[in-house]
XYZ file of C-alpha atoms in Angstrom:
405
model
C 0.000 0.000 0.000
C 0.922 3.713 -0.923
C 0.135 6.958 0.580
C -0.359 10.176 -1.183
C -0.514 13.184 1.065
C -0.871 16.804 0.706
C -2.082 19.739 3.126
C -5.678 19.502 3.806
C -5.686 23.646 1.810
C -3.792 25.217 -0.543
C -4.533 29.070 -0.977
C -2.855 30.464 -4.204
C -2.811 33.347 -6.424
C -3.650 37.179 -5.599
C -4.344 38.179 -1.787
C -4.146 34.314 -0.987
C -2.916 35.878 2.514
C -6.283 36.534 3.210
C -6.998 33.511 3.990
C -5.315 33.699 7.253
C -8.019 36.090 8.697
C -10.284 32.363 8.547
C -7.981 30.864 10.804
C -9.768 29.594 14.163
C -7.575 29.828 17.228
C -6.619 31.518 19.987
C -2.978 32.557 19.445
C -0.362 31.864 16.472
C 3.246 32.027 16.503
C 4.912 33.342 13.330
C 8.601 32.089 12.569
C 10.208 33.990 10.153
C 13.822 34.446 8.505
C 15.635 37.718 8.238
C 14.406 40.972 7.729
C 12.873 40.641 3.369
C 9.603 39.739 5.259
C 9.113 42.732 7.266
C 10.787 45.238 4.838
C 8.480 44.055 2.190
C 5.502 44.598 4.606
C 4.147 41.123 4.604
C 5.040 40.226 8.477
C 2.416 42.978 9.423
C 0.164 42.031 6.770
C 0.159 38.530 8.061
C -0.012 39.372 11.913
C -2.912 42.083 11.240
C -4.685 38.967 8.973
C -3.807 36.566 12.457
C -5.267 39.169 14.601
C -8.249 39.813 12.648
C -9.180 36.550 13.461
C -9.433 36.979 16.908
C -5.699 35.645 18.009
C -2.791 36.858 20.017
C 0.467 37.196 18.054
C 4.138 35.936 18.850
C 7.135 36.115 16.990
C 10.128 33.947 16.171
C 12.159 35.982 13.976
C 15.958 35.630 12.763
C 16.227 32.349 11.701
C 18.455 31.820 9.487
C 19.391 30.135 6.296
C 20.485 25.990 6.880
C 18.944 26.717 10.437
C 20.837 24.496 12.852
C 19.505 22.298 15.685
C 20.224 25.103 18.721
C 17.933 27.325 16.338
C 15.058 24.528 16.452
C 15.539 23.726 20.419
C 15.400 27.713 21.045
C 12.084 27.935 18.654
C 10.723 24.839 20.347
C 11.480 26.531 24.082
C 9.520 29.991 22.964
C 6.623 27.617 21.795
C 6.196 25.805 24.872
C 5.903 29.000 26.649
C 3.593 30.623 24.095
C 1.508 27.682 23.590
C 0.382 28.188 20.115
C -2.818 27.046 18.323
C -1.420 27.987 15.424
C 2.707 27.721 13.840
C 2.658 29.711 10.526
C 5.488 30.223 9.365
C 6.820 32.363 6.384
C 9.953 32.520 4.093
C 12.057 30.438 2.038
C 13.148 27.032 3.276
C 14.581 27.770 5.970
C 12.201 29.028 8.285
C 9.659 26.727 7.022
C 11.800 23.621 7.765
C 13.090 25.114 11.141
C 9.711 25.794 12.185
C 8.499 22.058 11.220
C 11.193 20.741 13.342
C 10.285 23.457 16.342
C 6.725 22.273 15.941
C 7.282 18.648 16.783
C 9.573 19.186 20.011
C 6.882 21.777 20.970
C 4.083 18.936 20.837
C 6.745 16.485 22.258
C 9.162 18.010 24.450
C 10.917 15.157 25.601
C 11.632 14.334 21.781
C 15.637 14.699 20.758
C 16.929 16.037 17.631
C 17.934 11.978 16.924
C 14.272 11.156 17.158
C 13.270 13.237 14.947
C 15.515 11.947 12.280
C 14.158 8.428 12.211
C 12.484 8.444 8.335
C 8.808 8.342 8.973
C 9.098 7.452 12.399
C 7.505 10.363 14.434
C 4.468 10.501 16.832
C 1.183 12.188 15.531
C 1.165 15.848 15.807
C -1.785 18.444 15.953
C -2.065 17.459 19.153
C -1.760 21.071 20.290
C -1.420 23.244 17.255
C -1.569 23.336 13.389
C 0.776 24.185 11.099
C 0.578 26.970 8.035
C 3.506 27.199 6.070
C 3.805 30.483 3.307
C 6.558 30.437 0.973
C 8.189 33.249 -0.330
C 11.030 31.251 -2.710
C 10.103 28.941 -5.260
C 11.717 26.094 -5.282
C 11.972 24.269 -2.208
C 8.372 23.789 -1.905
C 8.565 23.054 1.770
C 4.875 24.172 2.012
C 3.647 21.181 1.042
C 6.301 18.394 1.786
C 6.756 15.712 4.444
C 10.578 16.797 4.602
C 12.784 19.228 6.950
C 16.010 20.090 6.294
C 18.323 20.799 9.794
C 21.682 21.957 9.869
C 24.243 19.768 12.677
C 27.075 22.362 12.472
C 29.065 20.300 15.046
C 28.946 17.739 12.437
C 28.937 19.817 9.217
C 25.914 17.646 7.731
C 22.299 18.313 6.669
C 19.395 15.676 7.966
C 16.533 15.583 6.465
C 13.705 15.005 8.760
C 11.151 12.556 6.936
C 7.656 12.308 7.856
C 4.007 12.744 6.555
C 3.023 14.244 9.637
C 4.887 17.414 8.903
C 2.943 18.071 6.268
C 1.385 21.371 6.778
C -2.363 21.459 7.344
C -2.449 24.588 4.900
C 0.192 25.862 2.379
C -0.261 29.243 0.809
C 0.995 30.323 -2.019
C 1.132 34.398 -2.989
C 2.930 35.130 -6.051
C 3.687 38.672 -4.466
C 5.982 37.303 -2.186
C 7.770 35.633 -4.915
C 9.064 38.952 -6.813
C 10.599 39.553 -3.941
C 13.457 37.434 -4.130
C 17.105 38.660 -5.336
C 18.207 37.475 -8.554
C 20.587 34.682 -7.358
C 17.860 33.101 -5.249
C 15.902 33.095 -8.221
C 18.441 30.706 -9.875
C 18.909 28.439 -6.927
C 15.816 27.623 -6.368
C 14.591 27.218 -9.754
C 17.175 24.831 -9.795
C 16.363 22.772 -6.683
C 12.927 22.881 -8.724
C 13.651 21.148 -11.460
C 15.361 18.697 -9.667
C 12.688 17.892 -7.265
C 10.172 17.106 -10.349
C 13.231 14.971 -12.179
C 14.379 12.992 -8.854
C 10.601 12.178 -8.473
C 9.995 11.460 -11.600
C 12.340 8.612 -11.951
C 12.395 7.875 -8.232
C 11.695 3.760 -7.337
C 8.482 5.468 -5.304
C 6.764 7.120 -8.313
C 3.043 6.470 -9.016
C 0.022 7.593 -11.508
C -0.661 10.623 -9.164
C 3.015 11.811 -8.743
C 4.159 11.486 -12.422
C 1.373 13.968 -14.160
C 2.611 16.955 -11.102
C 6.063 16.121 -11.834
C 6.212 16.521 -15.359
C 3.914 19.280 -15.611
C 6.584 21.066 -13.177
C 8.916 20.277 -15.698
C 7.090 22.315 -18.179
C 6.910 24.835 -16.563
C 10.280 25.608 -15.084
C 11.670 25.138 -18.482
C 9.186 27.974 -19.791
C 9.508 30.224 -17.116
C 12.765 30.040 -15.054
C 15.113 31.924 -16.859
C 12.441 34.064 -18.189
C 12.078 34.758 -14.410
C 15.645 35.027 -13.528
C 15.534 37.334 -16.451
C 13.373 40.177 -14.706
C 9.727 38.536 -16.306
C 7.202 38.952 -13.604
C 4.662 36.573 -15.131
C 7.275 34.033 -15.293
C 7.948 34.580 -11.680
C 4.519 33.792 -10.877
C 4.530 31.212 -12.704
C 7.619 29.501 -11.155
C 5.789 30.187 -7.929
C 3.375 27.352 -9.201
C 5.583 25.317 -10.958
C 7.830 24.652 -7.442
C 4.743 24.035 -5.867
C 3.827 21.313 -8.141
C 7.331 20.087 -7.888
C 6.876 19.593 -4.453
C 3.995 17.862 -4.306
C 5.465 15.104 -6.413
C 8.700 14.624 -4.596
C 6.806 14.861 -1.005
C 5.340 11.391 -2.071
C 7.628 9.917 -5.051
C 10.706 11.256 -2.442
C 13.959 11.818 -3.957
C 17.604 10.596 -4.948
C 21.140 10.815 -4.382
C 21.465 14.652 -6.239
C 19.683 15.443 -2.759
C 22.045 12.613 -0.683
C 25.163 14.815 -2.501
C 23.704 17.799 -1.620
C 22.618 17.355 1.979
C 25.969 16.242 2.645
C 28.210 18.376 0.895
C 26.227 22.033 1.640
C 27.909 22.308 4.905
C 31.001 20.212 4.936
C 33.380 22.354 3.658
C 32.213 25.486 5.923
C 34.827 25.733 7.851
C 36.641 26.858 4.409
C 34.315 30.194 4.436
C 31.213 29.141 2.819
C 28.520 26.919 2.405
C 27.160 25.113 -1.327
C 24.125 26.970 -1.714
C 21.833 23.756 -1.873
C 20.105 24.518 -5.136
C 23.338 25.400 -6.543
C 24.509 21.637 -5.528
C 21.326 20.329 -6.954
C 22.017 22.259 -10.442
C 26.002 21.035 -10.371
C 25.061 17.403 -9.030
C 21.733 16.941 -11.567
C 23.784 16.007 -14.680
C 26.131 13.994 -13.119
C 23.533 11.829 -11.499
C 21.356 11.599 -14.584
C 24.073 10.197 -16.330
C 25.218 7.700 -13.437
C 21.005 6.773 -13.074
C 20.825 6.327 -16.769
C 23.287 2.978 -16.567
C 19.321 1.485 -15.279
C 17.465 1.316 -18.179
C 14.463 1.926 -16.541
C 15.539 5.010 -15.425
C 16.677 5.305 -18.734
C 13.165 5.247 -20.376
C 12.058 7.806 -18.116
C 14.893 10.316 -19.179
C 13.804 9.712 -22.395
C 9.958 10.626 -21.515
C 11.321 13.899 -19.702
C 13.148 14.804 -22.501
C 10.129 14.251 -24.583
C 7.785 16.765 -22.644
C 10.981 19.039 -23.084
C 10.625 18.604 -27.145
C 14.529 18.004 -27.036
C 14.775 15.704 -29.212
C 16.474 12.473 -29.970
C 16.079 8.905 -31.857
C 16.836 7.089 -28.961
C 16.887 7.351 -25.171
C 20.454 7.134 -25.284
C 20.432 10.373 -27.413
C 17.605 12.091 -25.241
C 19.525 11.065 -21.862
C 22.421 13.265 -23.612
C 20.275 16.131 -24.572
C 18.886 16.646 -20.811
C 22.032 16.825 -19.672
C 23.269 19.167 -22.402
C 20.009 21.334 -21.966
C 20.556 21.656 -17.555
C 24.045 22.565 -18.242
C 23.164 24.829 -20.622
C 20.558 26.551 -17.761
C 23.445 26.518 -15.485
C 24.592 28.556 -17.716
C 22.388 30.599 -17.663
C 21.906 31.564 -14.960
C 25.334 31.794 -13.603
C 25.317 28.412 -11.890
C 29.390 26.789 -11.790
C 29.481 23.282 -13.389
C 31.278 21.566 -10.175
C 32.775 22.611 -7.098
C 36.065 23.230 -7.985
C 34.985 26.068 -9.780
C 31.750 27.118 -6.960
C 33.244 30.522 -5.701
C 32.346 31.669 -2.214
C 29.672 33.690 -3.227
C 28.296 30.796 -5.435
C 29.095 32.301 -8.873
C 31.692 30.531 -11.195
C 35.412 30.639 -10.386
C 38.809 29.439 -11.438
C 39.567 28.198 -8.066
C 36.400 27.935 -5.682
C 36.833 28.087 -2.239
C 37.318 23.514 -2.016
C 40.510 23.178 -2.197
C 41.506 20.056 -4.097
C 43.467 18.510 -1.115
C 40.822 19.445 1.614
C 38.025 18.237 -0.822
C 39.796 14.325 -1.168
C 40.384 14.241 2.627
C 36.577 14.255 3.285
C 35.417 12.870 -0.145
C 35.245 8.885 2.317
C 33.078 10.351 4.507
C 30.866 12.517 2.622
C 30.413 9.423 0.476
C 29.393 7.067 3.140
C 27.237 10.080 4.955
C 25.435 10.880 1.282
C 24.488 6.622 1.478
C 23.090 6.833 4.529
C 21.181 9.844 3.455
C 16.728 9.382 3.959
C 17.141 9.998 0.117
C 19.325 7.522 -1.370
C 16.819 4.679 -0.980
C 14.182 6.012 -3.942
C 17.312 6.669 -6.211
C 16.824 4.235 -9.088
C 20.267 2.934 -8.968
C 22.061 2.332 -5.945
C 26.025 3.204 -5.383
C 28.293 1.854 -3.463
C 30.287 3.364 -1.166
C 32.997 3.445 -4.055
C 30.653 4.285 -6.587
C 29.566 7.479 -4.630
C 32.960 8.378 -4.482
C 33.586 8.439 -7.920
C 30.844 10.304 -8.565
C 32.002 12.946 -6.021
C 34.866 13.163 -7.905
C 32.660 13.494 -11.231
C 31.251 16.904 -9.667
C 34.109 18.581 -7.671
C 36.325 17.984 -11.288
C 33.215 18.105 -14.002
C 33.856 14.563 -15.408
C 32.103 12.297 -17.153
C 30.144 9.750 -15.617
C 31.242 6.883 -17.345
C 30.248 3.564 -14.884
């Protein structure tokens, strides 16, 4: 047996804020990331909406991007005290996935960060609040997903946190949020996208009601993402959908190993002055792992079928499988996006040297290898790599090689 799940409402288009002023409770929390929100006037627009509907107001603000495990605990803390009917929270990623994770030590205190990391393996929640999440990015789609991203900086590795029962009750998308967001962002998240509706399209967990959202994201994002990144408002609206749709397939198709990469390269190199921007990593990592995936002919097949929808051509699925890649390196392109870590500068844009160095890079490639097979993602990827396997492929996208095994 499957399970397809979704928020119980999804408010989108024009003034879809509004529908916070229906909202039946007695007080809300907001959680919120740095200071876009509030400059952009939203924050008050959304606490005057909470308030019209008859509910005290309390803020977690500042929480910031990859939001680590202390930021969750001191969320969680402010909850207990506050006790919320209501978590909304607003943003990108970030705050969305921190408050997820805040929201499930608030309705179990005695829960650890550990628990919470078992895939699918968390108590029922709503047992003292709801959850609203409000995304202002499109791309990680976090407003309607199962999935949390936390930051262990002690460790330098992303978890995913893996359960339906984060699911927000309602997700609400406002395209006026969305042409908010700097040009870079734009580009990053596009990216992660994309690869949310490819990974679940191919994914070992997709299914008749995944596969039509997926592709139809894939549509879209090649329409309208570097029309957005280009200045297009429509387009931006657009994308606004289209990573919504992404996310609804990969919340119940899941993922693959470009997100296992990701997760555990974004922060393991920090120490060397930056972090991979994750939807950068995703853009880098997406070829590469086409072209290792594509060894499965099943897999295969389904290239071919997303290259289809793309119109890029191609006699074969050998040739199509060549074309994707061509045409996602050709985005990276662009929109500014490096081609592998070696050349990922600090500030994410393309670079001689990045800010890896070659010999710190093959000191940690072991355990970033093992860490991205452990990863809650790895187990949907159509073709599974060995610990060797992931290595080389590591090496594909810090050098930009070939995948050729």
């Amino acid at each position: 047996m499957n399970r397809f799940t979704l928020p119980r409402d999804l408010y989108h288009g024009e003034n879809a804020l509004d529908a916070l002023k229906t909202f039946s409770g007695k007080r809300a929390i907001v959680c919120t990331g740095g200071s876009s929100m509030r400059k952009f006037g939203f924050l008050d627009r959304i606490i005057n909406n909470l308030k019209e509907a008859g509910m005290e107001v309390a803020l977690i603000e500042g929480i910031e991007p990859d939001p680590s495990v202390e930021t969750v605990m001191n969320g969680a803390a402010k909850m207990i005290e506050f006790q919320p009917d209501w978590i909304v929270a607003v943003g990108g990623g970030s705050p969305i996935d921190a408050a997820k994770a805040m929201w499930i030590k608030y309705e179990y205190p005695q829960t650890t960060f550990e628990d919470m990391c078992k895939v699918f393996g968390l108590p029922k929640l709503r047992t003292k609040a709801k959850f609203c999440a409000i995304s202002s990015t499109s791309g990680t789609a976090t407003e309607v997903t199962a999935f949390s991203i936390i930051t262990d900086y002690k460790k330098g590795i992303k978890y995913p946190i893996a359960d339906f029962e984060i699911t927000p009750d309602v997700a609400i998308v406002d395209p006026a949020l969305a042409q908010t967001m700097p040009k870079k962002l734009v580009a990053h998240t596009g990216m992660d996208a994309i690869t949310h509706a490819v990974e679940a399209y191919v994914s070992t967990a997709n299914c008749d009601y995944t596969d039509p959202l997926a592709l139809h994201a894939i549509e879209m994002i090649q329409r309208d993402l570097v029309n957005s990144y280009n200045g297009d408002q429509v387009a931006r609206n657009n994308m606004h959908n289209a990573q919504c749709l992404a996310g609804m397939a990969f919340s119940n198709a899941l993922l693959g190993i470009v997100h296992s990469m990701a997760h555990k390269t974004g922060a393991a190199f920090a120490d060397y002055g930056a972090h991979i921007i994750h939807g950068a990593a995703n853009a880098m990592y997406l070829p590469k792992v086409i072209a290792f995936n594509a060894k499965d002919p099943v897999a295969k097949a389904r290239y071919g079928v997303i290259a289809d929808y793309m119109h890029l051509g191609g006699n074969n699925d050998d040739e199509k499988v060549a074309l994707l890649i061509k045409y996602l390196r050709g985005m990276n392109d662009d929109l500014n996006i490096p081609h592998c870590i070696k050349n990922y500068g600090a500030d994410s844009y393309p670079c001689e040297q990045g800010f890896v160095p070659e010999k710190v890079y093959l000191e940690r490639r072991h355990d970033i290898a093992v860490n991205a097979i452990a990863d809650a993602c790895t187990g949907s990827n159509p073709r599974q790599p060995s610990v060797e396997e992931m290595e080389k492929l590591l090496d594909c996208v810090y050098y930009d090689l070939d995948v050729d095994f």
